[in-house]
Tab-separated table of C-alpha atoms in Angstrom:
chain	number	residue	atom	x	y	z
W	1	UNK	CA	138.299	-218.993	-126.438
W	2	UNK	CA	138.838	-216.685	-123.371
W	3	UNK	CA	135.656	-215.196	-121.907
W	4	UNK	CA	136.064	-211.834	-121.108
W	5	UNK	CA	133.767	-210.742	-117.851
W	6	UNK	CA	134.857	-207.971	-116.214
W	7	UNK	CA	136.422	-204.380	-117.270
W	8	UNK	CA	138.989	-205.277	-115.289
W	9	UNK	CA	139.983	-208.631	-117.719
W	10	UNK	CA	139.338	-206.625	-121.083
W	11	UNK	CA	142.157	-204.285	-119.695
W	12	UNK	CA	144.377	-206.779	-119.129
W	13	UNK	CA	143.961	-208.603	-122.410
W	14	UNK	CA	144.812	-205.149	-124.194
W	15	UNK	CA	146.994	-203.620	-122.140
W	16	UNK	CA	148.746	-207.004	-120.254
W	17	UNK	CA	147.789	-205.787	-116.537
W	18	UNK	CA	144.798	-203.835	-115.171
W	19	UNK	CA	145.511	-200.057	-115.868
W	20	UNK	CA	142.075	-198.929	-113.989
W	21	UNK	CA	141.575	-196.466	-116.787
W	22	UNK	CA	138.068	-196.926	-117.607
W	23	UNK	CA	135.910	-195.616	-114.842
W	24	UNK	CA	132.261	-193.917	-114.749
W	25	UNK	CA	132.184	-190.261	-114.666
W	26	UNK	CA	133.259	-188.655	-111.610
W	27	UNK	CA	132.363	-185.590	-109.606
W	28	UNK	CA	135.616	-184.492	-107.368
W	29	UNK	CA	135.731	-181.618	-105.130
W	30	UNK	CA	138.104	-178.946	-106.664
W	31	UNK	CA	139.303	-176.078	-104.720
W	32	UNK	CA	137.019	-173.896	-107.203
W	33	UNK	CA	133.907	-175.667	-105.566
W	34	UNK	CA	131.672	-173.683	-103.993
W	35	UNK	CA	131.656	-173.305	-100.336
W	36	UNK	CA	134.456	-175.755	-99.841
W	37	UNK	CA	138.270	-173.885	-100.484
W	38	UNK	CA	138.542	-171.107	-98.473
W	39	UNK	CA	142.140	-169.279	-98.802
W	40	UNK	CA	143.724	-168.609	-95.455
W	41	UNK	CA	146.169	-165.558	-95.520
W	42	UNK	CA	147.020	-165.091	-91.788
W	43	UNK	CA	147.335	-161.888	-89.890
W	44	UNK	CA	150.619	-160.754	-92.385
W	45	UNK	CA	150.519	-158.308	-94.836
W	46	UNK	CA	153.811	-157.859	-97.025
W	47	UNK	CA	154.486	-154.389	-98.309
W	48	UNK	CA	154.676	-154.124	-101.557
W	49	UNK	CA	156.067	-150.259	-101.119
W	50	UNK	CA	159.230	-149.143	-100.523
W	51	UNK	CA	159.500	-147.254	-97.095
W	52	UNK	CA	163.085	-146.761	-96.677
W	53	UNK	CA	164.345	-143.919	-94.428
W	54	UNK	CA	167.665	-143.220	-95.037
W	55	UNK	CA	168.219	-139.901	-94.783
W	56	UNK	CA	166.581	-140.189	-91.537
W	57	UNK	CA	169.045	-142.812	-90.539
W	58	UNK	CA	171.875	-140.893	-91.501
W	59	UNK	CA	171.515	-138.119	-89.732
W	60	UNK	CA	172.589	-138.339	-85.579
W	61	UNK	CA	169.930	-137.985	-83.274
W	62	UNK	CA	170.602	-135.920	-79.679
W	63	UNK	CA	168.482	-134.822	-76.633
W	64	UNK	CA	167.162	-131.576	-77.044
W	65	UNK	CA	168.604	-129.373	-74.369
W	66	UNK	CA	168.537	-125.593	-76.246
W	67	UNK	CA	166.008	-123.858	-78.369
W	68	UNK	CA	168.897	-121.910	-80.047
W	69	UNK	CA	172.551	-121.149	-80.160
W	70	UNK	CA	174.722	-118.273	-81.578
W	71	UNK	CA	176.527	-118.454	-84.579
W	72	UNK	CA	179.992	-116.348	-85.638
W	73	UNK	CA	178.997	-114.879	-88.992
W	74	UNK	CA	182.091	-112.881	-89.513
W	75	UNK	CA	185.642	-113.193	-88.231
W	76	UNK	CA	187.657	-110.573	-86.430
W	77	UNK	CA	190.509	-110.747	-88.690
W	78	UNK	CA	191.307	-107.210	-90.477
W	79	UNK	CA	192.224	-104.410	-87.762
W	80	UNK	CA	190.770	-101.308	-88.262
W	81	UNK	CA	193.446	-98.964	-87.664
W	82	UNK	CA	195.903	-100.066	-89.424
W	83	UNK	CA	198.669	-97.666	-90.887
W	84	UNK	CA	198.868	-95.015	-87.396
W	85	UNK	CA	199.757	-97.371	-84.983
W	86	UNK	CA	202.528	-98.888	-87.138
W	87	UNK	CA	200.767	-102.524	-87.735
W	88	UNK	CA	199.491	-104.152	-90.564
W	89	UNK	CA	195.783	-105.732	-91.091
W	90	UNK	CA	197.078	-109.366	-90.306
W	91	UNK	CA	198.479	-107.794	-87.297
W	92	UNK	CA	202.167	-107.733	-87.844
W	93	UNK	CA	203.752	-104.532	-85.741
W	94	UNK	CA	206.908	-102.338	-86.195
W	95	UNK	CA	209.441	-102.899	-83.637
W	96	UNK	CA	207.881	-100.854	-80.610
W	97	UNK	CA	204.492	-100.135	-82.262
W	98	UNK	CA	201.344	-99.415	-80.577
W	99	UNK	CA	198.902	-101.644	-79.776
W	100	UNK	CA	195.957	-101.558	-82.248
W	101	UNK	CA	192.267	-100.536	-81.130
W	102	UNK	CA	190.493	-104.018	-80.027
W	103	UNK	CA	188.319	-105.831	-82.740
W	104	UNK	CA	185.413	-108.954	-82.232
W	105	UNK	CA	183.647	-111.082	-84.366
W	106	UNK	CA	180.132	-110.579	-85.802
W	107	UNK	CA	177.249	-112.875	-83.926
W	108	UNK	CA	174.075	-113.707	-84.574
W	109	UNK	CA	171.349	-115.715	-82.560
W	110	UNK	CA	169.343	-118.566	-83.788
W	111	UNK	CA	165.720	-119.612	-82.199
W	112	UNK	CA	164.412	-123.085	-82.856
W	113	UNK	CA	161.511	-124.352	-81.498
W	114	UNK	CA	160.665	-128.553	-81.358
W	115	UNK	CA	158.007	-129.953	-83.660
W	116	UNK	CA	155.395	-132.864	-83.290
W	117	UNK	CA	154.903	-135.344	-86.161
W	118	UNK	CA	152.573	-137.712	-85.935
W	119	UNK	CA	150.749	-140.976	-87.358
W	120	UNK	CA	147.565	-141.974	-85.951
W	121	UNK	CA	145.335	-145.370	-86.759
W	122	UNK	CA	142.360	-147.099	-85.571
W	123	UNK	CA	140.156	-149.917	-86.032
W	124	UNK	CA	136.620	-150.643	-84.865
W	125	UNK	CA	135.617	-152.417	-81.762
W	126	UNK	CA	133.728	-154.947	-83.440
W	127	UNK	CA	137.218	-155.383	-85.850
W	128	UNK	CA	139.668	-155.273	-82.912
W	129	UNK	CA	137.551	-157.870	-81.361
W	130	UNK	CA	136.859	-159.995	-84.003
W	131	UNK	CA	141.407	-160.107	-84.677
W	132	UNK	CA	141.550	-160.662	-81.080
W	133	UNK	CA	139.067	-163.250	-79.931
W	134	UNK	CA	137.906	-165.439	-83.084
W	135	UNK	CA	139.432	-167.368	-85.688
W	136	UNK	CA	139.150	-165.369	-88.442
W	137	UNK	CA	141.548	-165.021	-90.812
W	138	UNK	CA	141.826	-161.260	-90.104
W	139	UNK	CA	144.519	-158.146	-91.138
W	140	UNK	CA	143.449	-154.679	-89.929
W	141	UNK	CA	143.341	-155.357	-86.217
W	142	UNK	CA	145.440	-153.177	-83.737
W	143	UNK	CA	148.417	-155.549	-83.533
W	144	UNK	CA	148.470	-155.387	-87.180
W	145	UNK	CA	148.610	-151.619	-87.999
W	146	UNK	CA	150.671	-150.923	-85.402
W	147	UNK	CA	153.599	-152.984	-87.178
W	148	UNK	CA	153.182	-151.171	-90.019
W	149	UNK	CA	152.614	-147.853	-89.031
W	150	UNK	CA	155.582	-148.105	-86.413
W	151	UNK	CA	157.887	-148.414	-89.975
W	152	UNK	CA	155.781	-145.892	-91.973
W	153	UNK	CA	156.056	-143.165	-89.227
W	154	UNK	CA	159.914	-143.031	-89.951
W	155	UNK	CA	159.446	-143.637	-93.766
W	156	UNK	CA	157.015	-140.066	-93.523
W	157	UNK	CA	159.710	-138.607	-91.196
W	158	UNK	CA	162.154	-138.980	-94.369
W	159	UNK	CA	159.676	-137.905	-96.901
W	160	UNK	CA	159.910	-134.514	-94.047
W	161	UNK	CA	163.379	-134.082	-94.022
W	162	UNK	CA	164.096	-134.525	-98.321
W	163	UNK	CA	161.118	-131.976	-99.019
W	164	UNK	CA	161.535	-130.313	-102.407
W	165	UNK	CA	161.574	-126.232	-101.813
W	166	UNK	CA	161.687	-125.560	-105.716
W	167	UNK	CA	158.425	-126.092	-106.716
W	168	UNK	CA	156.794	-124.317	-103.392
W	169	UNK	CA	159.282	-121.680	-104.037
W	170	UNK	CA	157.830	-120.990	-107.622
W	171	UNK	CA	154.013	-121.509	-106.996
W	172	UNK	CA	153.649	-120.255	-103.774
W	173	UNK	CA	152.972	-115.843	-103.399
W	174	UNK	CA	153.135	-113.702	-100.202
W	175	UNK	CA	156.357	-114.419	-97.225
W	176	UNK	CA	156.792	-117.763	-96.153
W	177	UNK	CA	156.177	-118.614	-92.795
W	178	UNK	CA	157.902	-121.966	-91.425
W	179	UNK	CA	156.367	-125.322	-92.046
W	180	UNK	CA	154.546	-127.582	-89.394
W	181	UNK	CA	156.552	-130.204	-91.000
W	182	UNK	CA	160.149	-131.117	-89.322
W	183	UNK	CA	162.833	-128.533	-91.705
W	184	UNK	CA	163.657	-130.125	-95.324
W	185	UNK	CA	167.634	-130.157	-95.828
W	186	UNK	CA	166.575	-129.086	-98.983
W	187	UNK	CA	165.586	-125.763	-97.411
W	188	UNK	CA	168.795	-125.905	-94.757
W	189	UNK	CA	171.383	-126.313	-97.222
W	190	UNK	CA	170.622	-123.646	-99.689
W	191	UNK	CA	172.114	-120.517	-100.700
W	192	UNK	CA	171.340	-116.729	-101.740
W	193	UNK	CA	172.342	-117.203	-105.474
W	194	UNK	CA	169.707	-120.448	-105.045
W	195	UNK	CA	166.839	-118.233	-104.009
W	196	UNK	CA	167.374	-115.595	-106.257
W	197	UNK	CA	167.329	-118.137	-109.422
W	198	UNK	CA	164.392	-120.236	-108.297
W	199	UNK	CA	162.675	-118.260	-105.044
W	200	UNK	CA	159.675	-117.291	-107.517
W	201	UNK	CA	158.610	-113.344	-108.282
W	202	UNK	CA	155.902	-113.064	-105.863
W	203	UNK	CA	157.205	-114.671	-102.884
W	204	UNK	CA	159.824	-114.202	-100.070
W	205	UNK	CA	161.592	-116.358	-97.645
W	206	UNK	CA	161.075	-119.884	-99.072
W	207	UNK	CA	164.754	-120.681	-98.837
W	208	UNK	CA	164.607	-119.606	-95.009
W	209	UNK	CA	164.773	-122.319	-92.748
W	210	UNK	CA	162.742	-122.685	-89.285
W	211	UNK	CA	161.344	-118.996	-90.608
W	212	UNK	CA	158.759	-119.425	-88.022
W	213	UNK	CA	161.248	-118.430	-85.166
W	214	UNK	CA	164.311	-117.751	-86.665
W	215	UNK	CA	165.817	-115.309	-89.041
W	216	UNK	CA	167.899	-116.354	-91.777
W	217	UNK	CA	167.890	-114.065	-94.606
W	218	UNK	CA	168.674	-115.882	-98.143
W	219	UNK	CA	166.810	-113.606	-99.797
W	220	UNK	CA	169.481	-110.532	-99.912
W	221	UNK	CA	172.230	-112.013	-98.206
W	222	UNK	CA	174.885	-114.722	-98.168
W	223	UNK	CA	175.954	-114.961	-94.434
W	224	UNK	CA	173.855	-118.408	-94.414
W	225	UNK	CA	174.803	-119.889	-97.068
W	226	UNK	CA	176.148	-123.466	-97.966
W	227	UNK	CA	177.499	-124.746	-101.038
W	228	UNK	CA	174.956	-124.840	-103.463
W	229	UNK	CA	175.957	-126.389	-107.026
W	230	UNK	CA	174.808	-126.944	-110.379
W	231	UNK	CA	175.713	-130.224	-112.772
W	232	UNK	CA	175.604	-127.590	-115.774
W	233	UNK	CA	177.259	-124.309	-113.874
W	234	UNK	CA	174.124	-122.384	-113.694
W	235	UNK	CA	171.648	-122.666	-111.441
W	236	UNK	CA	167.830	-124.005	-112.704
W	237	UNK	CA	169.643	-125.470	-115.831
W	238	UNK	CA	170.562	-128.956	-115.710
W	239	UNK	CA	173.869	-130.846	-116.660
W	240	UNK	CA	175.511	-133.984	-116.778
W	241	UNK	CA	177.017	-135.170	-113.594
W	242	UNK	CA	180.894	-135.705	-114.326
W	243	UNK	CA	183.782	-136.209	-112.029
W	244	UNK	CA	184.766	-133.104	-112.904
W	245	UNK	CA	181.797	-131.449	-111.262
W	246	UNK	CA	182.097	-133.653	-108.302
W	247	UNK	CA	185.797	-132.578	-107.927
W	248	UNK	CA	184.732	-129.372	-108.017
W	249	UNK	CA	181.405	-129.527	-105.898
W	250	UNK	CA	183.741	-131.219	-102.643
W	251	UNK	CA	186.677	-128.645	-103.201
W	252	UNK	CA	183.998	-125.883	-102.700
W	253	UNK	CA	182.812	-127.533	-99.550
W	254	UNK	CA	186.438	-128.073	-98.321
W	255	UNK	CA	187.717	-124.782	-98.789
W	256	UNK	CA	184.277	-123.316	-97.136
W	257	UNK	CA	184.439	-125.203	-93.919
W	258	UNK	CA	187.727	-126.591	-93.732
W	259	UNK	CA	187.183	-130.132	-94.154
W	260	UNK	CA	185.423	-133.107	-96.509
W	261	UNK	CA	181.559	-133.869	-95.392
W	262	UNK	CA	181.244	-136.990	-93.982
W	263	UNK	CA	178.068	-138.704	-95.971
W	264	UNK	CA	177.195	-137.759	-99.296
W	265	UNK	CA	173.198	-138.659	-99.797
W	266	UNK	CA	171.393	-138.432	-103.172
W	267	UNK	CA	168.362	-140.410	-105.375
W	268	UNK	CA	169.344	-143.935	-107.101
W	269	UNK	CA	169.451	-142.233	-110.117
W	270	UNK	CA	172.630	-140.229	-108.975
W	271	UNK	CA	173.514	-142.991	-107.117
W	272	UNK	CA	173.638	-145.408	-110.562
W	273	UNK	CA	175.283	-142.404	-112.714
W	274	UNK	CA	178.226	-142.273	-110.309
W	275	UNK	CA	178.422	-145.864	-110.342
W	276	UNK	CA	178.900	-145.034	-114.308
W	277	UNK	CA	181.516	-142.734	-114.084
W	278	UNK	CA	184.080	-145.080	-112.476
W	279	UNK	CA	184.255	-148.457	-114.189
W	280	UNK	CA	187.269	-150.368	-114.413
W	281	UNK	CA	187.600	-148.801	-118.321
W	282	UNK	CA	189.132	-145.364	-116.890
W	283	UNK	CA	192.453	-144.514	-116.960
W	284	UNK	CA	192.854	-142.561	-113.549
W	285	UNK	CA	193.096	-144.307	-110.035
W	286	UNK	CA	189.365	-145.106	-109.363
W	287	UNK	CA	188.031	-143.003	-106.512
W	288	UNK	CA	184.402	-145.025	-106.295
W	289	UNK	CA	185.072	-147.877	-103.787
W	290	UNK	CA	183.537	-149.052	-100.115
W	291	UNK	CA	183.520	-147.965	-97.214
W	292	UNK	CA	182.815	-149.521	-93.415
W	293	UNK	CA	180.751	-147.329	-91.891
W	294	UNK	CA	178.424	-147.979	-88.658
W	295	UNK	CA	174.813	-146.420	-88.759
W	296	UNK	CA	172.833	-146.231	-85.875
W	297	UNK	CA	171.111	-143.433	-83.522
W	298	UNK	CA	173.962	-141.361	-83.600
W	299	UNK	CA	173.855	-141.182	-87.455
W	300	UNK	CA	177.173	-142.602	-89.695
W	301	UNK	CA	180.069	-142.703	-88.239
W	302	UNK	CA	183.322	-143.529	-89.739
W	303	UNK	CA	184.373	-147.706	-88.732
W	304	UNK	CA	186.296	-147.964	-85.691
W	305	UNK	CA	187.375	-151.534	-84.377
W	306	UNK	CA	186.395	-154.783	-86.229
W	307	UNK	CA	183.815	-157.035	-86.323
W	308	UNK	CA	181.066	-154.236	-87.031
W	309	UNK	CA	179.766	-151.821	-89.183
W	310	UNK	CA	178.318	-152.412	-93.487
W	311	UNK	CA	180.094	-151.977	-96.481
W	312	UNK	CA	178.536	-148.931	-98.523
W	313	UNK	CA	180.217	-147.330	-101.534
W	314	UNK	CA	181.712	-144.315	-101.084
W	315	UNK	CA	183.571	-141.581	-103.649
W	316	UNK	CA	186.883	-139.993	-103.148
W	317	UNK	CA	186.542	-141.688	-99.651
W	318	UNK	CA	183.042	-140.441	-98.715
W	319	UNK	CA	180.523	-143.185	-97.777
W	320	UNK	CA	177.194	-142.656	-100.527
W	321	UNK	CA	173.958	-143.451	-98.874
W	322	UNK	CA	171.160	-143.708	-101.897
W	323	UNK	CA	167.468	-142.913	-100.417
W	324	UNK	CA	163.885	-143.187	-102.333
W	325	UNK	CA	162.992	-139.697	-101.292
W	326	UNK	CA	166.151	-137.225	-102.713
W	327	UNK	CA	163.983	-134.057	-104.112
W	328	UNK	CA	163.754	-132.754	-107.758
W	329	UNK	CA	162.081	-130.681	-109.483
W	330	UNK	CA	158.353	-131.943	-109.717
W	331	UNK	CA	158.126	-129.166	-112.710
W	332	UNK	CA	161.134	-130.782	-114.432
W	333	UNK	CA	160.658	-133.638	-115.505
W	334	UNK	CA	164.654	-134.274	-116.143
W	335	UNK	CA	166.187	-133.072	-112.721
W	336	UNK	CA	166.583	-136.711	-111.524
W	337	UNK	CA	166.909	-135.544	-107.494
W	338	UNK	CA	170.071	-134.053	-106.067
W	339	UNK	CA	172.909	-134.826	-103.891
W	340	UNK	CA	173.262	-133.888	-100.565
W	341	UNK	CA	176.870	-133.817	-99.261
W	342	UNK	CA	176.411	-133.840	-95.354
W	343	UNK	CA	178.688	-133.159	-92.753
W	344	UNK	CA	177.367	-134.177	-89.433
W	345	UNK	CA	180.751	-134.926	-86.920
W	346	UNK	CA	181.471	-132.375	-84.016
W	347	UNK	CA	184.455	-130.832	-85.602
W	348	UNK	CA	184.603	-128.085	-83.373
W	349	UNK	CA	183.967	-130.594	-80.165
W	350	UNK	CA	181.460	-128.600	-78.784
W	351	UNK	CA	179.426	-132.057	-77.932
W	352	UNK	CA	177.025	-130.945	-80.821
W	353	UNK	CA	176.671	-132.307	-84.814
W	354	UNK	CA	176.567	-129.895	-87.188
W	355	UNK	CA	174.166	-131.476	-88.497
W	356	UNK	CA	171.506	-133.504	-87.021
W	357	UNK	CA	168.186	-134.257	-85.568
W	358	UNK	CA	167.599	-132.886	-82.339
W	359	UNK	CA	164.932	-135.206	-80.496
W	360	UNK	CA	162.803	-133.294	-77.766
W	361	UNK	CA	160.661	-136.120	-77.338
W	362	UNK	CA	161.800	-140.031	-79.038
W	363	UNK	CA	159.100	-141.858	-80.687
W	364	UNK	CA	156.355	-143.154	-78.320
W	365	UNK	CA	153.444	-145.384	-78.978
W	366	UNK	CA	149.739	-144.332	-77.356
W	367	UNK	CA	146.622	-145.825	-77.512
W	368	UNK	CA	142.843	-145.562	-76.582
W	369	UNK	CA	141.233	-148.914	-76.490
W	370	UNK	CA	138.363	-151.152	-74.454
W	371	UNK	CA	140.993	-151.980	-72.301
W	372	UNK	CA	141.791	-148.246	-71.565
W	373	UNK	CA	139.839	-146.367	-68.569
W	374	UNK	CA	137.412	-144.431	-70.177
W	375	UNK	CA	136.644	-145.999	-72.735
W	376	UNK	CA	134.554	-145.031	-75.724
W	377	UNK	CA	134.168	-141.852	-74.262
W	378	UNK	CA	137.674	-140.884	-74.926
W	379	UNK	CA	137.624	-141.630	-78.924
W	380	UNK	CA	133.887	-140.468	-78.582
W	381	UNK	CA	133.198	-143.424	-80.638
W	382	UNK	CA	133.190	-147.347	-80.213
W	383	UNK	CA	136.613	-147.293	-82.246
W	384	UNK	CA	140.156	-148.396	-80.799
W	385	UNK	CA	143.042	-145.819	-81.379
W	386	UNK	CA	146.404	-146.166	-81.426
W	387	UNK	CA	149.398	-143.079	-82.669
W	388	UNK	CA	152.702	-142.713	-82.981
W	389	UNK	CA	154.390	-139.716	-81.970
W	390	UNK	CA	158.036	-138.069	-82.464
W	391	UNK	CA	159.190	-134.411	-80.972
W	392	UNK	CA	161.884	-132.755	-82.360
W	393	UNK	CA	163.764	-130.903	-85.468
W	394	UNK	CA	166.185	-130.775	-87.987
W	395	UNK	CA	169.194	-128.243	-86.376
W	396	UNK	CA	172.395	-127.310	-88.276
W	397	UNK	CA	174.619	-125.338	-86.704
W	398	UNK	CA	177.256	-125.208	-89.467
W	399	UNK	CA	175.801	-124.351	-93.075
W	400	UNK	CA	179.424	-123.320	-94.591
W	401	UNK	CA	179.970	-127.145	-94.024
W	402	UNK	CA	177.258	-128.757	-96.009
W	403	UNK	CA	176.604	-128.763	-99.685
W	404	UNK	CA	173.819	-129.408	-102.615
W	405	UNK	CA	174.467	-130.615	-105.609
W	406	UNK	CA	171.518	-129.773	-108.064
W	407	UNK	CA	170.127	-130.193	-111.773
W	408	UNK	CA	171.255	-133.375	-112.763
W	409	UNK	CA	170.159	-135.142	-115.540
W	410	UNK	CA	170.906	-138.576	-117.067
């Protein structure tokens, strides 16, 4: 009979080899040990926020080299004699007629002044040094923030330039006058009928843009007005968005200022319900398709050449640029944000959009740190600084030429 003497040979008789798989209790280090797993994140830190800017990347940026311009706000097209000197008010003449007494156009001057946004940070010195000099697994230091912030400054410059005027317009009493804030397109492309629906009952001005400097009068006149629409036909009641309403929203535009915009831009829900309209079910020649377009700091521009520029979807041949930050109505909860329709080329070739961002000075970076000469006495603390800083303003010098389309609902 075989004499089993080890673990190792009782294992083996059961099994037929040695499986090891009786052992004495054991006492492993696990990475939930104390003192012994330490995570290591590095100096990263992945944003879980959207901070698109696309309005702000839309729009062309150019030196600022005026703080206003004159605008034509009537034509010089009826004469005003007509009848006695044998003419009509078109200016056709009887055969030897007098010449008619001389007419001119209506002007008007605009005064825009530049604007500073900013976004400062700052970390201690003990932090700063700490990210700097040591091993630590450390987020928060200078080099860190200043990644982040350098995206977030244009995200907030976007949030500036979509700024809902509704709900300001209703809650806030007494004349408005001007925002620190670069001007809200909202606020630009607006319209008389638009502030007498929604400008509020104890307030003036609210659908006046750059009212600190200039005067433009949308609260009892229409000489500055753009295309303003509703989805239902009435203004502060929403609709459904249809192609029908989209038709008629870019005809309006068209026959104002002679031509299509360039860029429509509107929320994702807009976005996604014009999507919806044109699937391959409908009967009529599909108008929603792409576009090449090249976006860069001169705003979009139509494709020219090959080899560059993105595909975007555009309707009725106008590229559609989505963005996070398209107002609505914070009071309503069913506006779902508003289109934009945008027309920022040089049409008249004057060297100037008609729409666009006018940059007095680009974005620069500063900072106070231990490296900088006088230092902690400039931050007055033993903290290290840094901000970024943009000069400039939103400038249209068209508003016949841009449009709104407002009150939609899904």
């Amino acid at each position: 009979m075989v004499k089993i003497q080890t673990i190792d040979e009782l294992e083996a008789l059961y099994y037929g080899y040695n499986r090891n798989m009786l052992r004495k209790a054991d006492a492993p280090i696990t990475t939930s040990t104390t003192g012994v797993f330490n995570a290591i994140f590095g100096a990263y830190a992945w944003a879980q926020l959207n901070l698109e800017a696309n309005a702000f990347g839309v729009l062309p940026k150019y030196p600022w080299d005026k703080s206003g311009w004159r605008v034509i706000t009537a034509k010089a097209d009826t004469l005003v004699d007509v009848g006695c000197c044998n003419n009509t008010a078109f200016g056709g003449t009887a055969e030897g007629g007098t010449i008619a007494a001389t007419i001119k156009p209506t002007l008007a001057e605009i005064d825009v002044r530049p604007k500073t946004a900013q976004l400062p940070f700052s970390a201690s010195e003990v932090m700063e040094w700490l990210a700097t000099h040591s091993k630590d697994d450390i987020w928060g230091g200078l080099g860190s923030l200043r990644l982040f912030m350098a995206v977030q400054h244009k995200e907030l410059l976007n949030r500036m330039l979509l700024a809902d005027v509704e709900k300001p317009a209703v809650t806030n009493c007494g004349a408005f006058g001007g925002t620190l804030d670069w001007e809200t397109l909202d606020r630009i492309i607006s319209s008389d009928a638009e502030e007498d629906a929604l400008g509020g009952s104890c307030g003036t001005g609210m659908y006046d843009p750059w009212a600190a400097n200039a005067t433009i009068d949308r609260d009892s006149g229409t000489t500055y007005d753009s295309t303003v629409c509703s989805a239902s036909g009435t203004i502060g009641t929403n609709g459904i968005i249809t192609d029908d309403v989209l038709r008629t929203f870019l005809r309006k535009i068209r026959i104002k200022a002679g031509k299509d915009p360039n860029v429509l831009l509107g929320s994702h829900e807009v976005y996604s319900e014009i999507q919806g309209l044109y699937m391959p079910s409908v009967r009529v020649a599909n108008p929603y398709g792409e576009a090449l377009v090249q976006i860069d700091v001169n705003g979009i521009q139509t494709f020219k050449g090959t080899g560059v520029g993105i595909h975007v979807d555009s309707v009725y041949g106008v590229p559609f640029i989505p963005t996070k930050d398209a107002p609505s109505n914070a009071c309503d909860a069913c506006e779902v944000g508003r289109l934009f329709a945008l027309d920022t080329s040089d049409a008249e070739g004057y060297g100037y959009p008609r729409l666009g961002i006018m940059v007095s000075i680009p974005t620069e970076y500063y900072e106070a740190t231990r490296r900088s000469p006088g230092y902690p006495f400039i931050n007055n603390a033993f903290v290290e600084k840094g901000v970024f800083r943009t000069m400039g303003e939103t400038v249209c010098r068209s508003f016949i030429a841009q449009g709104k389309l407002r009150d939609i609902k899904l």
